[in-house]
XYZ file of C-alpha atoms in Angstrom:
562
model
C -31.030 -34.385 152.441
C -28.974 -31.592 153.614
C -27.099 -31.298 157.090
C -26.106 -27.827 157.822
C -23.444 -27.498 160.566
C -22.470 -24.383 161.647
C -19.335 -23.408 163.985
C -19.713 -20.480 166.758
C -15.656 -20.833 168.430
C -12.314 -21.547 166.733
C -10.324 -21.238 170.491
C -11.327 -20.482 173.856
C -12.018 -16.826 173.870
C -13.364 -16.467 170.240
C -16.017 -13.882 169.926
C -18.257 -13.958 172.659
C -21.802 -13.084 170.886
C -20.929 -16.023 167.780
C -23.149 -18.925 169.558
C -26.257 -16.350 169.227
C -25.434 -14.388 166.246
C -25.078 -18.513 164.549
C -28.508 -19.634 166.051
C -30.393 -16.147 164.882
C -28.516 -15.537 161.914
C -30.116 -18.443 159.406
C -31.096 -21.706 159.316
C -28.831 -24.587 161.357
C -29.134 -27.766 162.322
C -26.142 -28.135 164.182
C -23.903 -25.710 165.931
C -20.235 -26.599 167.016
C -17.998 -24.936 169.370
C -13.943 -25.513 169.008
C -12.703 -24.494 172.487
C -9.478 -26.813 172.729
C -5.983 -26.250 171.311
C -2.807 -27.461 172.726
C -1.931 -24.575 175.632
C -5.934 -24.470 176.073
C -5.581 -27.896 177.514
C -2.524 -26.867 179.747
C -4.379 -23.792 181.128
C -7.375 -26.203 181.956
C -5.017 -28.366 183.599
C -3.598 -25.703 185.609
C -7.193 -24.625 186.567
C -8.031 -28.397 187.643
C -5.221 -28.239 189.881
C -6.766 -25.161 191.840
C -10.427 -26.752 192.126
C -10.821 -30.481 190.759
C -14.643 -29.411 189.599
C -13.167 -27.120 187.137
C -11.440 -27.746 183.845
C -14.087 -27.182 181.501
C -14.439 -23.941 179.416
C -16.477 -21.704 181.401
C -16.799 -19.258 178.543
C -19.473 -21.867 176.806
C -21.702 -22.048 179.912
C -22.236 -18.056 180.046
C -23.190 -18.131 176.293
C -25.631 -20.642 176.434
C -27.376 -18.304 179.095
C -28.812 -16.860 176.025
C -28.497 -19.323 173.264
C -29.778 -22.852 175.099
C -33.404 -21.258 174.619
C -32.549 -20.047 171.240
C -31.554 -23.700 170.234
C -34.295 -25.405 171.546
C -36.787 -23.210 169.910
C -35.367 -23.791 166.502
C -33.911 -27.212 166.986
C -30.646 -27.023 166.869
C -28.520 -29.279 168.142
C -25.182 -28.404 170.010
C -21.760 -30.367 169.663
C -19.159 -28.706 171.770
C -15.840 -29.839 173.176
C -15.797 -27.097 175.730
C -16.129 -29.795 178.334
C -12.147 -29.904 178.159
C -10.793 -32.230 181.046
C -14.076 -32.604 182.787
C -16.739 -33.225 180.339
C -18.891 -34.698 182.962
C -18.661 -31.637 185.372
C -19.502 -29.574 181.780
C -22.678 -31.833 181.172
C -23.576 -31.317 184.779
C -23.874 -27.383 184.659
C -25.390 -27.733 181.546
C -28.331 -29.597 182.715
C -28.096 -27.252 185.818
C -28.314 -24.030 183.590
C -31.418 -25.611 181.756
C -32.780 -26.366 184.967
C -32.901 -22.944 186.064
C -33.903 -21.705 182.924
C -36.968 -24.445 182.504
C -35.765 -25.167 178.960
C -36.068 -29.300 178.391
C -33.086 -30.370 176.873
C -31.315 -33.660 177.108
C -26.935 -33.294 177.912
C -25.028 -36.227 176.675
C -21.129 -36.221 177.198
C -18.175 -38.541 175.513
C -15.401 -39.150 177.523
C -12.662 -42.009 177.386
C -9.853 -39.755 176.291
C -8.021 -38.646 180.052
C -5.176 -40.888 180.319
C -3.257 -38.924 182.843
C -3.245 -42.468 185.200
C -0.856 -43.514 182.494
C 1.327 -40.528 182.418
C 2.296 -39.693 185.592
C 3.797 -36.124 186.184
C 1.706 -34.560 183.176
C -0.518 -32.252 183.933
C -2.919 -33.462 180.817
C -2.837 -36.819 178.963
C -5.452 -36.627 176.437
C -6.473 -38.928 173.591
C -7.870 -37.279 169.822
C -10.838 -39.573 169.541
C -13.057 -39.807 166.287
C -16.654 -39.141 166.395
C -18.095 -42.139 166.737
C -19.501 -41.370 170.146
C -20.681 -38.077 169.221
C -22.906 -39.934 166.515
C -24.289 -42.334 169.278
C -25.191 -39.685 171.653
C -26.887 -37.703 168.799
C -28.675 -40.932 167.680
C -29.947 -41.592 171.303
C -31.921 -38.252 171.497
C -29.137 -35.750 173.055
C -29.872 -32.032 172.027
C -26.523 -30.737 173.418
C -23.185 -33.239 173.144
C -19.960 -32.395 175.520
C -16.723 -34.124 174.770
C -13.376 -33.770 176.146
C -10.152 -34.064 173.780
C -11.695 -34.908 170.328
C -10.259 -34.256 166.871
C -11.506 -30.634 165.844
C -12.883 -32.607 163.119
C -14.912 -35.150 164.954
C -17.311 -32.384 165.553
C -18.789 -32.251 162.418
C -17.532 -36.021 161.587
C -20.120 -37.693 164.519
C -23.146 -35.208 163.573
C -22.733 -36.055 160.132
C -22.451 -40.207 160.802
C -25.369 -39.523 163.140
C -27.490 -37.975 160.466
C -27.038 -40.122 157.497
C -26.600 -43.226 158.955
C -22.894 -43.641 158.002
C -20.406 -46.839 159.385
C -16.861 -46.822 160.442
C -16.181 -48.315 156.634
C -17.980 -45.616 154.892
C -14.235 -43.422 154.126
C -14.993 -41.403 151.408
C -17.682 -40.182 153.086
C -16.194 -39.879 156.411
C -13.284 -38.402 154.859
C -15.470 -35.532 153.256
C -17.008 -34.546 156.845
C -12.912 -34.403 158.131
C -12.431 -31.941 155.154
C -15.772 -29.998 156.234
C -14.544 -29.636 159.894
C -11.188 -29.299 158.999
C -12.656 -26.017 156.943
C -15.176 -25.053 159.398
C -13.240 -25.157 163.166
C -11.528 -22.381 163.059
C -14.024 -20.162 163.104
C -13.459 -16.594 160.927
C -10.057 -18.500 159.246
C -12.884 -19.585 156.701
C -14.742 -16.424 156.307
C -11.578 -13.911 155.180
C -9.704 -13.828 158.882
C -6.189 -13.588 158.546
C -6.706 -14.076 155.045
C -3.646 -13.197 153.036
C -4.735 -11.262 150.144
C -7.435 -9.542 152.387
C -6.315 -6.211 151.202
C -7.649 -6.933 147.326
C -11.115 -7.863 148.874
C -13.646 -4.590 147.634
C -15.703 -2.250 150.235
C -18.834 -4.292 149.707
C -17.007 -7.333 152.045
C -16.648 -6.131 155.186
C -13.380 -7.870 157.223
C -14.430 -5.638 160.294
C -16.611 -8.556 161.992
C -16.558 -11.491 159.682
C -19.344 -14.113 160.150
C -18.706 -17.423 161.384
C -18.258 -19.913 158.390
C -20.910 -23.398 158.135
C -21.130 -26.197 155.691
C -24.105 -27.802 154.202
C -23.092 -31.487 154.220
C -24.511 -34.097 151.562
C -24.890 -37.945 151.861
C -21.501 -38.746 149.732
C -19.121 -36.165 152.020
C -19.373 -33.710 149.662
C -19.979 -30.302 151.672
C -20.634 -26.317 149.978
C -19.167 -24.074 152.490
C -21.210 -21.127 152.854
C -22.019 -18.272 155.916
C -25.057 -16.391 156.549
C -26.618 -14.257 155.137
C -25.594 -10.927 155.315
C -22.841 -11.363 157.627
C -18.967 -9.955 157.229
C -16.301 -11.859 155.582
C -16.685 -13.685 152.447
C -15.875 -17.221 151.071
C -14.165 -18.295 148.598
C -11.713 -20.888 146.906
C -8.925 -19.149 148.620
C -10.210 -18.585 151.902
C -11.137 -22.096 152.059
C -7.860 -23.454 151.056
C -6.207 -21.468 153.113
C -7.578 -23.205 155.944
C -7.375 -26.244 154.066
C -3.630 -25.869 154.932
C -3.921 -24.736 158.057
C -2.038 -27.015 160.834
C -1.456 -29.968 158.378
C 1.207 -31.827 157.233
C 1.355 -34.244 154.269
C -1.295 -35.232 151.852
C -2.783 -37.552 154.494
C -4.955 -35.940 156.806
C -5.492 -38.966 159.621
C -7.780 -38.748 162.397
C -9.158 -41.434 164.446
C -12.241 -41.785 162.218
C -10.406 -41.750 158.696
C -7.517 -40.977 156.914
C -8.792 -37.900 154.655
C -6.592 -37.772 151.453
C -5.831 -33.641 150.687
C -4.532 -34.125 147.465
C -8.276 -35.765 145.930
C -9.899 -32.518 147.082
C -11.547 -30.047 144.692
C -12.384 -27.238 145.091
C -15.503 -24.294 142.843
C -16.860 -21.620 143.555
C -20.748 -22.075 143.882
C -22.005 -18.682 143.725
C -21.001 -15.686 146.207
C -19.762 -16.645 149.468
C -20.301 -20.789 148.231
C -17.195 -23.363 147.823
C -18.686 -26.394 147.308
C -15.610 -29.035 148.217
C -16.000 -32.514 146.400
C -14.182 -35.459 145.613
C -12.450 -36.437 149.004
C -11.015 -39.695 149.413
C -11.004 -41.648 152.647
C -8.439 -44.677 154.149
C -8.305 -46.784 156.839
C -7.365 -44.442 160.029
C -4.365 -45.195 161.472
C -3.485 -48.250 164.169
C -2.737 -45.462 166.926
C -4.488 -42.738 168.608
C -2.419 -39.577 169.212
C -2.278 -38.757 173.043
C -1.126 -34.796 173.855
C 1.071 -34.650 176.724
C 1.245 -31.152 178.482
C 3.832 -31.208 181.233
C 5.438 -28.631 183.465
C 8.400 -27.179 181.720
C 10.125 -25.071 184.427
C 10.629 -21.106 184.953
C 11.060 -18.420 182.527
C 11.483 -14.760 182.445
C 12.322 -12.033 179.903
C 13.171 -8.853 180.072
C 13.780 -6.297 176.955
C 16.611 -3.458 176.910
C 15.778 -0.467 174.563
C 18.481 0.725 172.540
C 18.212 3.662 170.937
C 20.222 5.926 168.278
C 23.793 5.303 167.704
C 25.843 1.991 168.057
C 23.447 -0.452 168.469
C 25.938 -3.571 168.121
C 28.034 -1.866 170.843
C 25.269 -1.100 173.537
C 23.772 -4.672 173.242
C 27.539 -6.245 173.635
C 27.744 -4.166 177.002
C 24.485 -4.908 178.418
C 25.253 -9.051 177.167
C 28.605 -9.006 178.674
C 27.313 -7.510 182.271
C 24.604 -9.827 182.204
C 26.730 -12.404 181.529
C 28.768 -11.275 184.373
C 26.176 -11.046 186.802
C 24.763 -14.394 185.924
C 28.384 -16.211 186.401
C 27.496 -17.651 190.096
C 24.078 -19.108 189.357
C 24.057 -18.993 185.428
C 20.180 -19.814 184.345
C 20.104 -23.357 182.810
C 19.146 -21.978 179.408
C 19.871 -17.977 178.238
C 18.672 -16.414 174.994
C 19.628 -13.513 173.264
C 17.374 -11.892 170.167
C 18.586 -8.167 168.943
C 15.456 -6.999 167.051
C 16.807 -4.107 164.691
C 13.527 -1.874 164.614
C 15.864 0.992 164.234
C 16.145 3.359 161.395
C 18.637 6.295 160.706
C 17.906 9.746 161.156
C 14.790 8.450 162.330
C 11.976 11.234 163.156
C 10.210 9.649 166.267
C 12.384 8.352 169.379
C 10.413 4.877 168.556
C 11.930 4.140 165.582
C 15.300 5.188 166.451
C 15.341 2.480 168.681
C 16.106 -1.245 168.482
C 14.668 -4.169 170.919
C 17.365 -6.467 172.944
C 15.331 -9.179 174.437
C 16.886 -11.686 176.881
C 14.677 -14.773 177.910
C 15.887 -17.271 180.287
C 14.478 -20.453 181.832
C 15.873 -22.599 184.990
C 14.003 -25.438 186.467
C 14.836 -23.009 189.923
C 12.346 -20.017 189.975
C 15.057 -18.181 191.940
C 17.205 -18.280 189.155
C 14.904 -16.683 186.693
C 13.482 -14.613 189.016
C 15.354 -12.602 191.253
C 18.620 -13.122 189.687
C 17.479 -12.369 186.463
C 15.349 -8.683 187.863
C 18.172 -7.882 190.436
C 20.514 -8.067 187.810
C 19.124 -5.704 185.140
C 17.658 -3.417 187.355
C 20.502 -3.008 188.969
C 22.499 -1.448 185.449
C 20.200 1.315 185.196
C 22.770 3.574 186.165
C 25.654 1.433 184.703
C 25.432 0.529 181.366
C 24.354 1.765 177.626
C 23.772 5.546 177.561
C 19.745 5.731 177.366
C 19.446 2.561 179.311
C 15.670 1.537 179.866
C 13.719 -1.571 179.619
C 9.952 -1.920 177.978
C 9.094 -3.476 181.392
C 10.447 -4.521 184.398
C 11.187 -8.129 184.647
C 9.007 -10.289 187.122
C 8.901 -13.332 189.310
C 9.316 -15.743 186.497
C 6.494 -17.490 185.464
C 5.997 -21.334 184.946
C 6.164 -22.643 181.648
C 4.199 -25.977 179.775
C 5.958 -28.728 177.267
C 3.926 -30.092 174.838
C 4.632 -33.220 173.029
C 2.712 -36.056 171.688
C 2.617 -39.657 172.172
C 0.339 -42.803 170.918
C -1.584 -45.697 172.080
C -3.331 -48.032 170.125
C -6.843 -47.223 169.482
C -8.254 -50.155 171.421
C -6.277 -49.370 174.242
C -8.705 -46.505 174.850
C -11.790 -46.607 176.163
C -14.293 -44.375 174.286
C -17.849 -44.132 176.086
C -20.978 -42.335 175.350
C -22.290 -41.243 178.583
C -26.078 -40.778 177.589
C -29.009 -38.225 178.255
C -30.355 -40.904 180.706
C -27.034 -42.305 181.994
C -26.211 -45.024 180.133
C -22.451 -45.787 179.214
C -22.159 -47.264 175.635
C -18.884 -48.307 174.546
C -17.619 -47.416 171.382
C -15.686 -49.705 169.614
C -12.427 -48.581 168.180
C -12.064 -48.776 163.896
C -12.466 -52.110 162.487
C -10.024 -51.532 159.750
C -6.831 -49.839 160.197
C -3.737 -48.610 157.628
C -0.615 -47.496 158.872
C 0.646 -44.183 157.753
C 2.757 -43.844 154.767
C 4.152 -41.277 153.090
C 2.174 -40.338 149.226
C 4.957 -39.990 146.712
C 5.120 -36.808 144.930
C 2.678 -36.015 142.256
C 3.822 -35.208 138.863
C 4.452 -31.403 138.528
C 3.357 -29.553 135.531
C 5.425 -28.208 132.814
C 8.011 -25.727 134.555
C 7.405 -22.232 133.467
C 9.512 -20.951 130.104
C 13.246 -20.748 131.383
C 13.905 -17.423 129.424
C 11.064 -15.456 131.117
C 11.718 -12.244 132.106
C 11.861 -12.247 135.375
C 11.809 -8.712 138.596
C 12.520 -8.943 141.445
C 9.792 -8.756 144.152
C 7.884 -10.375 147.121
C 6.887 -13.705 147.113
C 3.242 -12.452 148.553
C 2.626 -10.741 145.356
C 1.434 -14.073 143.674
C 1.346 -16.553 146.528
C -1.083 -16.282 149.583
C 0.418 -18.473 152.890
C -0.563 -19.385 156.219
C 0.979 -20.982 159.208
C 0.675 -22.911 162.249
C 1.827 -24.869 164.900
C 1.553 -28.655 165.733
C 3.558 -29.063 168.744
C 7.292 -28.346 168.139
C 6.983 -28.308 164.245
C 5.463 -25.468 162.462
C 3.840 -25.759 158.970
C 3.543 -23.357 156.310
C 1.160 -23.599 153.512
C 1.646 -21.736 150.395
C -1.231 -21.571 147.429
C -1.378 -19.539 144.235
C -4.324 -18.893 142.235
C -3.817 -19.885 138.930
C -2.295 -22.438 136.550
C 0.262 -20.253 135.559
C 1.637 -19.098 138.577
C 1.333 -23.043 140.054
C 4.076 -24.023 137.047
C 6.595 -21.885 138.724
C 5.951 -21.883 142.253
C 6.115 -25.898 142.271
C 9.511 -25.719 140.718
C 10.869 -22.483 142.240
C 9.651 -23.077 145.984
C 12.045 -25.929 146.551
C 13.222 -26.711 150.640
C 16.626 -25.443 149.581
C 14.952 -22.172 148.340
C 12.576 -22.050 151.339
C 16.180 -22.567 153.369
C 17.777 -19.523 151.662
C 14.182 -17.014 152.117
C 13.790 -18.155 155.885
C 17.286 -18.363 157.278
C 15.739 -19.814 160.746
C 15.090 -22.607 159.557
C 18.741 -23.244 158.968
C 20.007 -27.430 160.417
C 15.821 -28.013 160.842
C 14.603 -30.788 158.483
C 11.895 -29.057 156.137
C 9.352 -32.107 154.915
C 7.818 -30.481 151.393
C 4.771 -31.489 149.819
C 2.844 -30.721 146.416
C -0.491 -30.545 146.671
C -1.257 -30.020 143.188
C -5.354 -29.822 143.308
C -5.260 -27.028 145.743
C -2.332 -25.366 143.362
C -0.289 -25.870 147.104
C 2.877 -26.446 148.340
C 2.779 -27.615 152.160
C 5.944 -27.085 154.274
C 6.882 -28.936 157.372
C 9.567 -27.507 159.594
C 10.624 -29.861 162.926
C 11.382 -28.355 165.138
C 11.063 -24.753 164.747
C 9.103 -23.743 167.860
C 11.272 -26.432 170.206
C 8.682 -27.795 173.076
C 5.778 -26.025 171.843
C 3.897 -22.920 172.345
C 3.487 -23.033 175.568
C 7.605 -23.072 176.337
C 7.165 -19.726 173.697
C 10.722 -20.876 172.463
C 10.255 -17.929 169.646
C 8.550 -14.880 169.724
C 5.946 -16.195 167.517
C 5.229 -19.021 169.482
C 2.705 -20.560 167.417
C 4.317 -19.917 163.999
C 1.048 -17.721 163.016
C 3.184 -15.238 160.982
C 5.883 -17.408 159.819
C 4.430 -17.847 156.483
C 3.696 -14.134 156.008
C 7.540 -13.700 156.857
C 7.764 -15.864 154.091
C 5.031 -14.036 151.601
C 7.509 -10.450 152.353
C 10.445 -12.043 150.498
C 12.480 -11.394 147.110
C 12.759 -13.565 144.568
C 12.937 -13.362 141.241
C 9.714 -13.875 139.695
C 8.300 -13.980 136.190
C 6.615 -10.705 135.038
C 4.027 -12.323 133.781
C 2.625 -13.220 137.198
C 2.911 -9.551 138.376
């Protein structure tokens, strides 16, 4: 028997119209909504702090004023984690909402996973829990399931366990659902968004409004990924392993439900817009649940000088060294200097004759990122750099969030299954457990013939990428598309060679690892984005375009493979 299991959000703010364009668009039995990512849950913390009844995502509630009838009609059932820090308030308005609509459904939440009592001075403490008590709310009768903080996964990992009947033990199984959800909960990523070779896609698949991706689930795990019917977007092998990639490290996957082993999946295509993903191997999940701390970083401002035409290097040494100046009293704890050269010669629009100086500071003080920081460069408007303006004026400074991640043993949580009809069913943690260990390094294949010919050219011409963020560490996933082009890319994309094409990532330790079913190489920088997105230590603070940077540059690569 079949489960299909669609998804209708990747983040909080997706498309607005998904939920009802899902239920109306083809047959479903279950419908997911990924609202939380790491500066989601900081923004919901903030929100708790102005009214304790709120930090849920609001966003869900106004589109199930249209798609809670929708769902009942058809019988779908909803799994959302939307209910963010306050599942229970979430489940409340729910029922609420139906209420007022006179549509009979029954709201089951999950919640276990706030341990801010235990982390005093966070603003969130949340646990990843599995899906477990998503299953047992589903098996009880619940039409619509809120959880807090669950793995993005456990969406589809606790419908699937709830449908078939699996146990904590079943891993293969369990593992093949991670690898489904993995695929599915980021929305469009599945369906040809931010797809790297988008551009070779023909007329006939239409990236303007891709559809939102599902996956029709089998007993043993295995999953065809698919959309429907007539939507945008397509799928295929490399859409899907793209978001294979996507936000992972090594080849184990864990997650409080399993251990899902990347390197024993395999991936076919199974007709137009079908990737049928197989062979998934599950372990023990780990001793430890991951906990994601979001705490109040302190102040930060910005402002950026435009420099335009002639000496460049000289006008941004002025404008540092009076900043610097004006800053002596009260310097800001931390100061940062970036000279984007946008600037070309002889350029024919005042735009591109100029280059981008931006200055970001932080201070635990607001004054000193504030109105030190705008008095200051305000005040050189008639003082400095000929052709002195700024892209905007500098504000108050704004608070900033840290994320970083901690872990408790997974008994030391206490997962519950609040029921349609009240009840509160404990769900025990794993039985089994495996700690984490790194997989050693497959076997590469034969390296490509050493006296190729070779030209010179963009990686992105044979290798599709994409990146993400996981805390302070960015990863960057890098796939080709056929065996030929896998020989050299798993011997020519080495760490030191990654080192030389992305100089940032110069005195960062780069983790590398070969994926070799995918055709994949899987790159692991620490550190890169400091104390997470929200502290926006870079300008990409999430590391979305860091493998794209990657994909624009030269290397010499066999002409063969161009």
């Amino acid at each position: 028997m079949t489960l299909r299991i669609g998804n209708a959000s990747g983040f909080y703010g997706d498309r607005f119209d998904a939920l009802r364009e899902m239920l109306t668009g083809g047959e479903l039995d279950v419908l997911t909504g990924d609202y939380l990512a790491e500066l989601t849950m900081l923004i919901l913390g903030r929100d708790r702090m102005k009214d304790p009844a709120a930090g849920y995502a609001r966003t869900f509630l106004r589109q199930l004023e249209e798609g809670l009838g929708l769902a009942h009609e058809r019988g779908v059932k909803i799994v959302t984690n939307a209910g963010g820090l306050n599942p229970a308030g979430l489940a409340d308005a729910v029922r609420q909402l139906a209420d007022r609509l006179g549509i009979p459904v029954r709201v089951a939440h999950v919640e276990g996973d706030d341990l801010l009592a235990r982390h005093p001075g966070a603003l969130a403490a949340h646990a990843y829990l599995g899906g477990f008590g998503i299953a047992r709310c589903l098996r009880e009768g619940a039409d619509v399931v809120v959880t807090g903080r669950v793995t993005d996964a456990a969406l589809v990992t606790g419908p699937a366990a709830a449908h078939f009947g699996w146990t904590p033990d079943d891993h293969d199984r369990l593992a093949g659902a991670v690898a489904a959800g993995h695929i599915l909960e980021c929305g469009t990523q599945a369906t040809g968004g931010n797809y790297a070779f988008f551009h070779k896609r023909d007329r006939a698949h239409d990236l303007r409004r891709p559809g939102f991706p599902l996956a029709e689930l089998h007993a043993d795990g295995s999953c065809v990924i698919t959309k429907h019917p007539g939507t945008g977007g397509f799928v295929d092998v490399g859409t899907v392993t793209a978001q294979l990639l996507y936000e992972t490290g090594g080849a184990r996957y864990a997650g409080p439900d399993v251990t899902a082993r990347l390197d024993t999946v395999r991936l076919t295509q199974d007709g137009p817009d079908r990737v049928r993903v197989e062979g998934v191997t599950g372990e023990a999940p780990p001793p430890t649940l991951k906990v994601g701390l979001n705490r109040f970083g302190g102040f930060r401002n910005e402002v950026v000088f435009v420099l335009t035409g002639l000496d460049i290097e000289a006008k941004a040494a002025l404008v540092r060294e009076q900043m610097a100046d004006a800053f002596a009293k009260s310097p800001p704890a931390e100061v940062r200097w970036d000279l984007v050269r946008t600037d070309r010669p002889d350029a024919d629009t005042e735009e591109t004759a100029s280059a981008l100086l931006r200055l970001v500071v932080r201070d635990q003080d607001q004054t000193s990122v504030g109105r030190a920081l705008s008095g200051a460069a305000i005040e050189l408007a008639l003082a400095s750099y000929p052709g002195f303006h700024v892209v905007a004026p500098p504000g108050k400074g704004a608070p900033y969030g840290v994320f970083e991640a901690a872990y408790v043993p997974q008994d030391a949580v206490e997962h519950l299954a609040v029921l349609h009809d009240g009840r509160r069913v404990a769900v025990p943690a794993a039985p089994d457990t495996l700690v984490l260990d790194e997989v050693p390094e497959p076997a590469l294949p034969e390296p490509s013939p050493p006296d190729a010919a070779t030209r010179r050219a963009p990686l992105g011409l044979v290798a599709g990428a994409r990146s993400g963020d996981k805390g302070g560490n960015a990863n960057i996933g890098v796939w080709v598309e056929t065996d030929e082009a896998w020989r050299w890319l798993a011997h020519t994309l080495t760490v030191e060679r990654l080192r030389e094409l992305l100089p940032e990532t110069a005195g960062l330790r780069v983790v590398r690892h070969v994926l070799p079913n995918l055709r994949a190489l899987n790159f692991v920088v620490e550190g890169i984005l400091g104390a997470g997105v929200a502290a926006q230590h870079r300008f990409d603070p999430q590391a979305k375009a860091l493998g794209e940077w990657l994909r624009s540059r030269h290397l010499d690569i066999p002409e063969v493979l161009l």
